[in-house]
Short mmCIF file of N, CA and C in Angstrom, two decimals:
data_model
loop_
_atom_site.label_atom_id
_atom_site.label_comp_id
_atom_site.label_asym_id
_atom_site.label_seq_id
_atom_site.Cartn_x
_atom_site.Cartn_y
_atom_site.Cartn_z
N MET A 452 0.82 -1.16 0.01
CA MET A 452 -0.02 -0.01 0.00
C MET A 452 0.89 1.22 0.01
N SER A 453 0.68 2.13 -0.89
CA SER A 453 1.52 3.35 -0.97
C SER A 453 0.94 4.45 -0.13
N ALA A 454 1.69 5.50 0.02
CA ALA A 454 1.23 6.66 0.79
C ALA A 454 0.14 7.43 0.14
N GLU A 455 -0.02 7.20 -1.17
CA GLU A 455 -1.01 7.90 -1.93
C GLU A 455 -2.36 7.21 -1.94
N THR A 456 -2.47 6.07 -1.31
CA THR A 456 -3.71 5.30 -1.27
C THR A 456 -4.73 6.02 -0.39
N PRO A 457 -5.92 6.34 -0.89
CA PRO A 457 -6.89 7.07 -0.06
C PRO A 457 -7.43 6.27 1.12
N ALA A 458 -7.36 4.95 1.05
CA ALA A 458 -7.88 4.13 2.14
C ALA A 458 -7.04 4.25 3.40
N ALA A 459 -5.77 4.56 3.22
CA ALA A 459 -4.86 4.69 4.41
C ALA A 459 -5.29 5.86 5.30
N SER A 460 -5.64 6.98 4.72
CA SER A 460 -6.05 8.11 5.57
C SER A 460 -7.40 7.85 6.23
N GLY A 461 -8.27 7.18 5.54
CA GLY A 461 -9.58 6.85 6.15
C GLY A 461 -9.42 5.85 7.27
N GLN A 462 -8.52 4.92 7.11
CA GLN A 462 -8.25 3.94 8.16
C GLN A 462 -7.59 4.60 9.37
N PHE A 463 -6.69 5.52 9.12
CA PHE A 463 -6.04 6.24 10.22
C PHE A 463 -7.09 7.04 11.02
N ILE A 464 -7.96 7.71 10.34
CA ILE A 464 -9.02 8.49 11.05
C ILE A 464 -9.93 7.56 11.83
N ARG A 465 -10.27 6.43 11.23
CA ARG A 465 -11.15 5.48 11.91
C ARG A 465 -10.48 4.91 13.17
N ARG A 466 -9.19 4.58 13.05
CA ARG A 466 -8.44 4.04 14.23
C ARG A 466 -8.29 5.13 15.29
N ARG A 467 -8.07 6.36 14.89
CA ARG A 467 -7.93 7.44 15.84
C ARG A 467 -9.26 7.68 16.59
N LEU A 468 -10.36 7.60 15.87
CA LEU A 468 -11.66 7.77 16.51
C LEU A 468 -11.99 6.60 17.43
N GLN A 469 -11.59 5.38 17.03
CA GLN A 469 -11.77 4.22 17.91
C GLN A 469 -10.98 4.37 19.20
N PHE A 470 -9.72 4.83 19.07
CA PHE A 470 -8.91 5.04 20.27
C PHE A 470 -9.48 6.15 21.14
N ARG A 471 -10.01 7.16 20.53
CA ARG A 471 -10.61 8.26 21.26
C ARG A 471 -11.85 7.78 22.04
N ALA A 472 -12.65 6.95 21.43
CA ALA A 472 -13.82 6.39 22.10
C ALA A 472 -13.39 5.47 23.24
N TRP A 473 -12.37 4.65 23.02
CA TRP A 473 -11.86 3.75 24.05
C TRP A 473 -11.29 4.54 25.21
N ARG A 474 -10.55 5.57 24.90
CA ARG A 474 -9.93 6.42 25.93
C ARG A 474 -10.98 7.15 26.76
N GLY A 475 -12.06 7.53 26.14
CA GLY A 475 -13.11 8.26 26.86
C GLY A 475 -13.94 7.43 27.80
N GLN A 476 -13.84 6.12 27.74
CA GLN A 476 -14.64 5.25 28.59
C GLN A 476 -13.90 4.71 29.79
N ARG A 477 -12.72 5.24 30.08
CA ARG A 477 -11.89 4.75 31.20
C ARG A 477 -11.00 5.86 31.67
N PRO A 478 -10.42 5.73 32.86
CA PRO A 478 -9.51 6.77 33.39
C PRO A 478 -8.16 6.70 32.71
N PHE A 479 -8.09 7.04 31.45
CA PHE A 479 -6.87 6.89 30.65
C PHE A 479 -5.72 7.78 31.17
N TRP A 480 -6.02 9.04 31.38
CA TRP A 480 -4.98 9.96 31.78
C TRP A 480 -4.47 9.66 33.17
N ALA A 481 -5.33 9.21 34.06
CA ALA A 481 -4.91 8.81 35.38
C ALA A 481 -3.93 7.64 35.30
N GLY A 482 -4.24 6.67 34.45
CA GLY A 482 -3.34 5.51 34.28
C GLY A 482 -2.01 5.93 33.66
N LEU A 483 -2.06 6.85 32.71
CA LEU A 483 -0.82 7.33 32.10
C LEU A 483 0.07 8.06 33.08
N PHE A 484 -0.51 8.91 33.92
CA PHE A 484 0.24 9.64 34.91
C PHE A 484 0.88 8.67 35.93
N ILE A 485 0.10 7.65 36.32
CA ILE A 485 0.65 6.67 37.28
C ILE A 485 1.79 5.90 36.67
N ILE A 486 1.66 5.50 35.38
CA ILE A 486 2.75 4.79 34.70
C ILE A 486 3.99 5.70 34.60
N ILE A 487 3.81 6.94 34.22
CA ILE A 487 4.93 7.89 34.10
C ILE A 487 5.56 8.12 35.45
N GLY A 488 4.74 8.11 36.54
CA GLY A 488 5.27 8.23 37.87
C GLY A 488 6.07 7.02 38.33
N GLY A 489 5.70 5.86 37.90
CA GLY A 489 6.39 4.63 38.31
C GLY A 489 7.75 4.43 37.67
N LEU A 490 7.93 4.99 36.46
CA LEU A 490 9.16 4.74 35.73
C LEU A 490 10.37 5.39 36.39
N PRO A 491 10.34 6.68 36.78
CA PRO A 491 11.53 7.24 37.43
C PRO A 491 11.78 6.67 38.85
N ILE A 492 10.71 6.28 39.50
CA ILE A 492 10.88 5.66 40.83
C ILE A 492 11.65 4.35 40.70
N ALA A 493 11.37 3.57 39.69
CA ALA A 493 12.07 2.30 39.49
C ALA A 493 13.42 2.49 38.83
N TYR A 494 13.62 3.56 38.07
CA TYR A 494 14.85 3.69 37.28
C TYR A 494 15.98 4.36 38.07
N PHE A 495 15.74 5.43 38.79
CA PHE A 495 16.82 6.21 39.37
C PHE A 495 17.69 5.47 40.39
N PRO A 496 17.18 4.59 41.20
CA PRO A 496 18.09 3.87 42.10
C PRO A 496 19.08 2.94 41.38
N TYR A 497 18.83 2.61 40.12
CA TYR A 497 19.73 1.74 39.39
C TYR A 497 20.53 2.46 38.33
N ALA A 498 20.35 3.77 38.22
CA ALA A 498 21.00 4.55 37.17
C ALA A 498 22.40 4.98 37.62
N ASN A 499 23.28 5.08 36.68
CA ASN A 499 24.62 5.60 36.90
C ASN A 499 24.75 6.85 36.02
N LEU A 500 25.10 7.96 36.64
CA LEU A 500 25.25 9.22 35.93
C LEU A 500 26.70 9.44 35.59
N GLN A 501 27.02 9.66 34.33
CA GLN A 501 28.40 9.86 33.88
C GLN A 501 28.63 11.37 33.71
N ILE A 502 29.58 11.90 34.48
CA ILE A 502 30.00 13.27 34.31
C ILE A 502 31.46 13.25 33.97
N GLY A 503 31.79 13.32 32.68
CA GLY A 503 33.16 13.14 32.25
C GLY A 503 33.67 11.75 32.53
N HIS A 504 34.71 11.66 33.34
CA HIS A 504 35.24 10.34 33.75
C HIS A 504 34.74 9.96 35.12
N LEU A 505 33.84 10.76 35.69
CA LEU A 505 33.31 10.49 37.01
C LEU A 505 31.95 9.77 36.91
N THR A 506 31.84 8.68 37.58
CA THR A 506 30.56 7.94 37.57
C THR A 506 29.90 8.16 38.93
N LEU A 507 28.65 8.62 38.86
CA LEU A 507 27.90 8.89 40.10
C LEU A 507 26.79 7.82 40.16
N ALA A 508 26.85 6.97 41.15
CA ALA A 508 25.81 5.97 41.33
C ALA A 508 24.79 6.45 42.33
N MET A 509 23.53 6.36 41.97
CA MET A 509 22.44 6.87 42.81
C MET A 509 21.76 5.72 43.52
N ALA A 510 22.44 4.60 43.68
CA ALA A 510 21.83 3.41 44.29
C ALA A 510 21.62 3.67 45.77
N THR A 511 20.49 3.16 46.26
CA THR A 511 20.18 3.26 47.68
C THR A 511 20.18 1.88 48.28
N THR A 512 20.09 1.81 49.59
CA THR A 512 20.03 0.51 50.24
C THR A 512 18.70 -0.18 50.00
N ALA A 513 17.72 0.60 49.62
CA ALA A 513 16.38 0.02 49.36
C ALA A 513 16.11 -0.02 47.86
N GLY A 514 17.09 -0.41 47.07
CA GLY A 514 16.93 -0.47 45.64
C GLY A 514 15.85 -1.43 45.20
N ALA A 515 15.75 -2.56 45.90
CA ALA A 515 14.70 -3.53 45.58
C ALA A 515 13.32 -2.98 45.91
N GLY A 516 13.23 -2.22 47.00
CA GLY A 516 11.96 -1.63 47.38
C GLY A 516 11.50 -0.61 46.36
N SER A 517 12.39 0.19 45.84
CA SER A 517 12.02 1.16 44.82
C SER A 517 11.64 0.48 43.49
N LEU A 518 12.30 -0.61 43.20
CA LEU A 518 11.92 -1.36 42.00
C LEU A 518 10.52 -1.95 42.17
N ILE A 519 10.20 -2.46 43.32
CA ILE A 519 8.87 -3.01 43.58
C ILE A 519 7.83 -1.91 43.50
N ILE A 520 8.11 -0.81 44.10
CA ILE A 520 7.14 0.33 44.05
C ILE A 520 6.94 0.80 42.65
N GLY A 521 7.99 0.95 41.89
CA GLY A 521 7.86 1.38 40.49
C GLY A 521 7.08 0.41 39.65
N VAL A 522 7.37 -0.86 39.77
CA VAL A 522 6.66 -1.89 38.99
C VAL A 522 5.17 -1.93 39.40
N LEU A 523 4.90 -1.82 40.72
CA LEU A 523 3.51 -1.82 41.13
C LEU A 523 2.74 -0.60 40.60
N LEU A 524 3.39 0.55 40.53
CA LEU A 524 2.71 1.73 39.96
C LEU A 524 2.45 1.53 38.46
N VAL A 525 3.38 0.94 37.76
CA VAL A 525 3.15 0.68 36.32
C VAL A 525 2.00 -0.31 36.14
N VAL A 526 1.95 -1.35 36.98
CA VAL A 526 0.88 -2.35 36.89
C VAL A 526 -0.46 -1.68 37.23
N LEU A 527 -0.49 -0.84 38.23
CA LEU A 527 -1.75 -0.16 38.60
C LEU A 527 -2.23 0.75 37.45
N GLY A 528 -1.28 1.45 36.82
CA GLY A 528 -1.65 2.31 35.68
C GLY A 528 -2.21 1.54 34.53
N VAL A 529 -1.58 0.40 34.19
CA VAL A 529 -2.09 -0.42 33.07
C VAL A 529 -3.42 -1.03 33.45
N SER A 530 -3.57 -1.45 34.71
CA SER A 530 -4.85 -2.07 35.08
C SER A 530 -5.98 -1.05 35.09
N LEU A 531 -5.69 0.22 35.30
CA LEU A 531 -6.70 1.26 35.18
C LEU A 531 -7.24 1.35 33.76
N TRP A 532 -6.38 1.11 32.79
CA TRP A 532 -6.81 1.18 31.41
C TRP A 532 -7.74 0.03 31.01
N PHE A 533 -7.52 -1.14 31.60
CA PHE A 533 -8.27 -2.31 31.15
C PHE A 533 -9.33 -2.78 32.14
N GLN A 534 -9.26 -2.31 33.37
CA GLN A 534 -10.27 -2.65 34.38
C GLN A 534 -10.67 -1.40 35.12
N LYS A 535 -11.59 -0.62 34.51
CA LYS A 535 -11.94 0.68 35.03
C LYS A 535 -12.71 0.60 36.36
N HIS A 536 -13.23 -0.57 36.70
CA HIS A 536 -14.06 -0.67 37.94
C HIS A 536 -13.14 -0.70 39.17
N ILE A 537 -11.84 -0.84 39.01
CA ILE A 537 -10.94 -0.82 40.20
C ILE A 537 -10.31 0.54 40.38
N ARG A 538 -10.91 1.58 39.83
CA ARG A 538 -10.28 2.91 39.81
C ARG A 538 -10.05 3.46 41.21
N VAL A 539 -10.96 3.24 42.17
CA VAL A 539 -10.78 3.80 43.51
C VAL A 539 -9.64 3.07 44.22
N PHE A 540 -9.63 1.73 44.12
CA PHE A 540 -8.53 0.96 44.76
C PHE A 540 -7.22 1.33 44.17
N ALA A 541 -7.15 1.36 42.83
CA ALA A 541 -5.88 1.68 42.18
C ALA A 541 -5.41 3.10 42.48
N GLY A 542 -6.33 4.02 42.56
CA GLY A 542 -5.99 5.40 42.88
C GLY A 542 -5.43 5.54 44.30
N VAL A 543 -6.13 4.91 45.24
CA VAL A 543 -5.65 4.99 46.66
C VAL A 543 -4.31 4.27 46.79
N ALA A 544 -4.15 3.12 46.14
CA ALA A 544 -2.91 2.39 46.19
C ALA A 544 -1.78 3.18 45.55
N ALA A 545 -2.03 3.91 44.46
CA ALA A 545 -1.01 4.71 43.82
C ALA A 545 -0.62 5.88 44.72
N ILE A 546 -1.54 6.50 45.40
CA ILE A 546 -1.25 7.58 46.32
C ILE A 546 -0.38 7.06 47.45
N LEU A 547 -0.74 5.91 48.04
CA LEU A 547 0.05 5.36 49.13
C LEU A 547 1.44 4.95 48.66
N LEU A 548 1.55 4.32 47.49
CA LEU A 548 2.87 3.96 46.99
C LEU A 548 3.74 5.20 46.67
N ALA A 549 3.09 6.25 46.19
CA ALA A 549 3.85 7.48 45.95
C ALA A 549 4.39 8.08 47.25
N LEU A 550 3.56 8.01 48.28
CA LEU A 550 4.04 8.53 49.58
C LEU A 550 5.16 7.64 50.17
N VAL A 551 5.06 6.36 49.99
CA VAL A 551 6.10 5.45 50.49
C VAL A 551 7.40 5.62 49.71
N SER A 552 7.29 6.02 48.45
CA SER A 552 8.46 6.16 47.61
C SER A 552 9.36 7.33 48.04
N ILE A 553 8.83 8.27 48.82
CA ILE A 553 9.69 9.40 49.25
C ILE A 553 10.85 8.93 50.08
N PRO A 554 10.67 8.15 51.15
CA PRO A 554 11.85 7.72 51.90
C PRO A 554 12.58 6.53 51.28
N VAL A 555 11.91 5.74 50.47
CA VAL A 555 12.49 4.52 49.95
C VAL A 555 13.34 4.73 48.72
N SER A 556 12.92 5.56 47.80
CA SER A 556 13.63 5.63 46.50
C SER A 556 13.97 7.05 46.08
N ASN A 557 15.06 7.57 46.64
CA ASN A 557 15.59 8.88 46.25
C ASN A 557 14.51 9.98 46.16
N LEU A 558 13.84 10.21 47.24
CA LEU A 558 12.77 11.23 47.29
C LEU A 558 11.72 10.98 46.19
N GLY A 559 11.30 9.75 46.05
CA GLY A 559 10.27 9.43 45.08
C GLY A 559 10.67 9.68 43.64
N GLY A 560 11.89 9.28 43.28
CA GLY A 560 12.36 9.55 41.91
C GLY A 560 12.64 11.02 41.72
N PHE A 561 13.30 11.62 42.68
CA PHE A 561 13.63 13.04 42.70
C PHE A 561 12.35 13.90 42.52
N LEU A 562 11.33 13.51 43.18
CA LEU A 562 9.98 14.19 43.22
C LEU A 562 9.25 14.14 41.90
N ILE A 563 9.88 13.71 40.83
CA ILE A 563 9.19 13.61 39.52
C ILE A 563 8.18 12.47 39.57
N GLY A 564 8.64 11.30 39.93
CA GLY A 564 7.76 10.14 40.01
C GLY A 564 6.72 10.29 41.11
N PHE A 565 7.11 10.90 42.21
CA PHE A 565 6.18 11.11 43.30
C PHE A 565 5.02 11.98 42.88
N LEU A 566 5.29 13.11 42.22
CA LEU A 566 4.24 14.02 41.81
C LEU A 566 3.35 13.43 40.73
N PHE A 567 3.93 12.76 39.75
CA PHE A 567 3.11 12.12 38.73
C PHE A 567 2.21 11.04 39.31
N ALA A 568 2.77 10.21 40.19
CA ALA A 568 1.94 9.12 40.78
C ALA A 568 0.84 9.72 41.69
N LEU A 569 1.16 10.77 42.42
CA LEU A 569 0.19 11.40 43.31
C LEU A 569 -0.97 12.02 42.51
N VAL A 570 -0.63 12.73 41.48
CA VAL A 570 -1.67 13.38 40.62
C VAL A 570 -2.48 12.32 39.88
N GLY A 571 -1.82 11.27 39.36
CA GLY A 571 -2.54 10.19 38.70
C GLY A 571 -3.43 9.43 39.63
N GLY A 572 -3.00 9.20 40.87
CA GLY A 572 -3.87 8.51 41.84
C GLY A 572 -5.08 9.37 42.21
N ALA A 573 -4.87 10.67 42.33
CA ALA A 573 -6.02 11.55 42.62
C ALA A 573 -7.00 11.60 41.46
N MET A 574 -6.47 11.60 40.23
CA MET A 574 -7.33 11.57 39.05
C MET A 574 -8.12 10.26 38.98
N ALA A 575 -7.50 9.14 39.33
CA ALA A 575 -8.17 7.85 39.29
C ALA A 575 -9.28 7.75 40.29
N VAL A 576 -9.06 8.31 41.52
CA VAL A 576 -10.10 8.28 42.53
C VAL A 576 -11.28 9.14 42.14
N SER A 577 -11.00 10.27 41.52
CA SER A 577 -12.07 11.22 41.20
C SER A 577 -12.78 10.95 39.88
N TRP A 578 -12.26 10.04 39.05
CA TRP A 578 -12.85 9.74 37.75
C TRP A 578 -14.19 9.03 37.93
N VAL A 579 -15.18 9.47 37.15
CA VAL A 579 -16.49 8.85 37.16
C VAL A 579 -16.90 8.58 35.71
N PRO A 580 -17.47 7.41 35.42
CA PRO A 580 -17.88 7.15 34.04
C PRO A 580 -18.94 8.17 33.60
N GLY A 581 -18.81 8.62 32.39
CA GLY A 581 -19.75 9.58 31.85
C GLY A 581 -21.10 8.91 31.51
N GLU A 582 -22.11 9.76 31.53
CA GLU A 582 -23.44 9.26 31.15
C GLU A 582 -23.54 9.24 29.63
N PRO A 583 -24.21 8.23 29.11
CA PRO A 583 -24.37 8.20 27.66
C PRO A 583 -25.24 9.36 27.19
N PRO A 584 -24.97 9.90 26.02
CA PRO A 584 -25.78 11.05 25.55
C PRO A 584 -27.25 10.62 25.37
N GLU A 585 -28.11 11.55 25.71
CA GLU A 585 -29.56 11.25 25.56
C GLU A 585 -29.91 11.20 24.09
N ARG A 586 -30.83 10.36 23.78
CA ARG A 586 -31.31 10.22 22.42
C ARG A 586 -32.15 11.45 22.08
N GLU A 587 -31.78 12.14 21.05
CA GLU A 587 -32.55 13.30 20.66
C GLU A 587 -33.66 12.88 19.72
N LEU A 588 -34.82 13.52 19.94
CA LEU A 588 -35.98 13.22 19.09
C LEU A 588 -35.82 13.98 17.78
N ARG A 589 -36.13 13.29 16.69
CA ARG A 589 -36.16 13.96 15.42
C ARG A 589 -37.44 14.74 15.26
N ALA A 590 -37.53 15.58 14.32
CA ALA A 590 -38.72 16.45 14.13
C ALA A 590 -39.97 15.66 13.78
N ASP A 591 -39.83 14.51 13.14
CA ASP A 591 -40.99 13.74 12.72
C ASP A 591 -41.44 12.73 13.78
N GLU A 592 -40.80 12.69 14.98
CA GLU A 592 -41.12 11.67 15.97
C GLU A 592 -42.17 12.18 16.99
N GLY A 593 -42.23 13.43 17.24
CA GLY A 593 -43.11 13.95 18.29
C GLY A 593 -44.55 14.07 17.82
N VAL A 594 -45.46 14.41 18.73
CA VAL A 594 -46.86 14.61 18.42
C VAL A 594 -47.01 15.86 17.59
N HIS A 595 -46.31 16.89 17.96
CA HIS A 595 -46.45 18.17 17.27
C HIS A 595 -45.24 18.48 16.42
N GLY A 596 -44.48 17.51 16.06
CA GLY A 596 -43.34 17.72 15.15
C GLY A 596 -42.17 18.42 15.82
N GLY A 597 -41.95 18.18 17.08
CA GLY A 597 -40.80 18.73 17.75
C GLY A 597 -41.05 20.12 18.31
N ALA A 598 -42.27 20.62 18.33
CA ALA A 598 -42.57 21.93 18.90
C ALA A 598 -42.48 21.84 20.42
N PRO A 599 -42.07 22.96 21.06
CA PRO A 599 -41.98 22.92 22.53
C PRO A 599 -43.33 22.78 23.18
N GLU A 600 -43.28 22.27 24.45
CA GLU A 600 -44.54 22.11 25.19
C GLU A 600 -45.17 23.45 25.45
N GLY A 601 -46.46 23.53 25.45
CA GLY A 601 -47.20 24.75 25.67
C GLY A 601 -47.40 25.56 24.44
N ALA A 602 -46.87 25.14 23.31
CA ALA A 602 -47.04 25.91 22.09
C ALA A 602 -48.41 25.71 21.49
N PHE A 603 -49.09 24.63 21.87
CA PHE A 603 -50.42 24.35 21.36
C PHE A 603 -51.41 24.36 22.51
N PRO A 604 -52.62 24.87 22.27
CA PRO A 604 -53.60 25.01 23.39
C PRO A 604 -54.13 23.69 23.95
N GLU A 605 -54.02 22.57 23.21
CA GLU A 605 -54.56 21.31 23.69
C GLU A 605 -53.57 20.61 24.61
N SER A 606 -52.65 21.33 25.16
CA SER A 606 -51.66 20.77 26.08
C SER A 606 -52.36 20.26 27.32
N THR A 607 -51.89 19.16 27.90
CA THR A 607 -52.49 18.56 29.09
C THR A 607 -51.78 18.91 30.36
N VAL A 608 -50.96 19.95 30.36
CA VAL A 608 -50.24 20.35 31.55
C VAL A 608 -51.23 21.05 32.47
N SER A 609 -51.30 20.59 33.73
CA SER A 609 -52.26 21.17 34.67
C SER A 609 -51.71 22.48 35.19
N GLY A 610 -52.55 23.45 35.26
CA GLY A 610 -52.19 24.78 35.76
C GLY A 610 -52.42 24.89 37.24
N PRO A 611 -52.15 26.07 37.81
CA PRO A 611 -52.29 26.22 39.28
C PRO A 611 -53.74 26.24 39.73
N ALA A 612 -54.69 26.48 38.81
CA ALA A 612 -56.11 26.52 39.24
C ALA A 612 -56.68 25.14 39.44
N GLU A 613 -56.02 24.10 38.95
CA GLU A 613 -56.55 22.75 39.12
C GLU A 613 -55.96 22.17 40.40
N GLY A 614 -56.56 21.12 40.92
CA GLY A 614 -56.03 20.45 42.08
C GLY A 614 -56.79 20.83 43.34
N ALA A 615 -56.11 20.80 44.49
CA ALA A 615 -56.75 21.02 45.78
C ALA A 615 -57.24 22.45 45.95
N ALA A 616 -56.51 23.44 45.39
CA ALA A 616 -56.89 24.84 45.55
C ALA A 616 -58.19 25.13 44.83
N ALA A 617 -58.44 24.49 43.69
CA ALA A 617 -59.65 24.75 42.91
C ALA A 617 -60.88 24.15 43.62
N THR A 618 -60.75 23.10 44.38
CA THR A 618 -61.88 22.46 45.05
C THR A 618 -62.17 23.07 46.40
N GLY A 619 -61.24 23.88 46.92
CA GLY A 619 -61.45 24.51 48.20
C GLY A 619 -60.96 23.66 49.40
N GLU A 620 -60.35 22.51 49.15
CA GLU A 620 -59.85 21.68 50.23
C GLU A 620 -58.46 22.17 50.64
N PRO A 621 -58.14 22.09 51.92
CA PRO A 621 -56.80 22.54 52.33
C PRO A 621 -55.74 21.55 51.83
N ASN A 622 -54.59 22.08 51.49
CA ASN A 622 -53.50 21.28 50.96
C ASN A 622 -52.49 20.91 52.04
N ASP A 623 -52.85 21.15 53.29
CA ASP A 623 -51.92 20.89 54.41
C ASP A 623 -52.09 19.47 54.88
N LEU A 624 -51.07 18.61 54.68
CA LEU A 624 -51.14 17.24 55.07
C LEU A 624 -50.48 16.97 56.42
N SER A 625 -49.94 18.00 57.07
CA SER A 625 -49.23 17.80 58.33
C SER A 625 -50.17 17.67 59.51
N GLY A 626 -51.41 18.17 59.40
CA GLY A 626 -52.36 18.13 60.52
C GLY A 626 -52.11 19.22 61.55
N THR A 627 -51.45 20.28 61.18
CA THR A 627 -51.15 21.37 62.12
C THR A 627 -51.79 22.68 61.69
N SER A 628 -52.95 22.63 61.10
CA SER A 628 -53.61 23.87 60.68
C SER A 628 -54.26 24.53 61.85
N PRO A 629 -54.46 25.86 61.85
CA PRO A 629 -55.11 26.55 62.97
C PRO A 629 -56.56 26.12 63.18
N ALA A 630 -57.17 25.49 62.22
CA ALA A 630 -58.55 25.04 62.39
C ALA A 630 -58.68 23.92 63.37
N ASN A 631 -57.67 23.08 63.52
CA ASN A 631 -57.78 22.00 64.46
C ASN A 631 -57.10 22.33 65.83
N GLY A 632 -56.64 23.55 65.99
CA GLY A 632 -56.06 23.98 67.28
C GLY A 632 -54.64 23.55 67.51
N ALA A 633 -53.96 23.05 66.50
CA ALA A 633 -52.58 22.64 66.74
C ALA A 633 -51.58 23.75 66.63
N ASN A 634 -51.87 24.77 65.85
CA ASN A 634 -51.03 25.95 65.66
C ASN A 634 -49.57 25.61 65.38
N GLY A 635 -49.32 24.68 64.51
CA GLY A 635 -47.95 24.35 64.17
C GLY A 635 -47.29 23.37 65.10
N ARG A 636 -47.97 22.95 66.15
CA ARG A 636 -47.35 22.02 67.08
C ARG A 636 -47.89 20.60 66.79
N HIS A 637 -47.07 19.62 66.92
CA HIS A 637 -47.50 18.26 66.72
C HIS A 637 -47.70 17.62 68.10
N SER A 638 -48.68 16.79 68.19
CA SER A 638 -48.86 16.07 69.46
C SER A 638 -48.17 14.74 69.40
N ALA A 639 -47.60 14.33 70.51
CA ALA A 639 -46.85 13.10 70.57
C ALA A 639 -47.71 11.90 70.95
N GLY A 640 -48.92 12.12 71.25
CA GLY A 640 -49.63 10.92 71.69
C GLY A 640 -51.05 11.05 71.53
#
């Protein structure tokens, strides 16, 4: 297939729209932030920084702990993408792991991983599935062709003159009217 094939651009647009619909049905950005937060937390304790001929090792005594925290954050982020019903658990777990990463892994990946994981966890906890859009009526589906209510005189909406006020009956259901001597007080027995 060449670059000049018109089907390629249509397929790209279709795939992009499919990804957009998939992304909109789950806490995608929360998962991405958590994954981005987990990577520096897992990487920095094992990294060696080269400055000329000088090698600076940033390894800590809890290197295995930071690796576990980073991997768990990446797993939580990916699981948010594919299992959106665990969003509250994953968000709280990401926040707790981000807080634990401060003393364990070089200030939470030099605060980069900590901040990303913290923001992603908060986004995951606060994410709520959207409501599906309401079905709009077409003009030929309604009784009056889509005209607003009250536009026609045969409307069946009851006005204020109908009901209890029109018949003269009191509309007070509490039993505390001045006619029965209660004057707003309820009796207990």
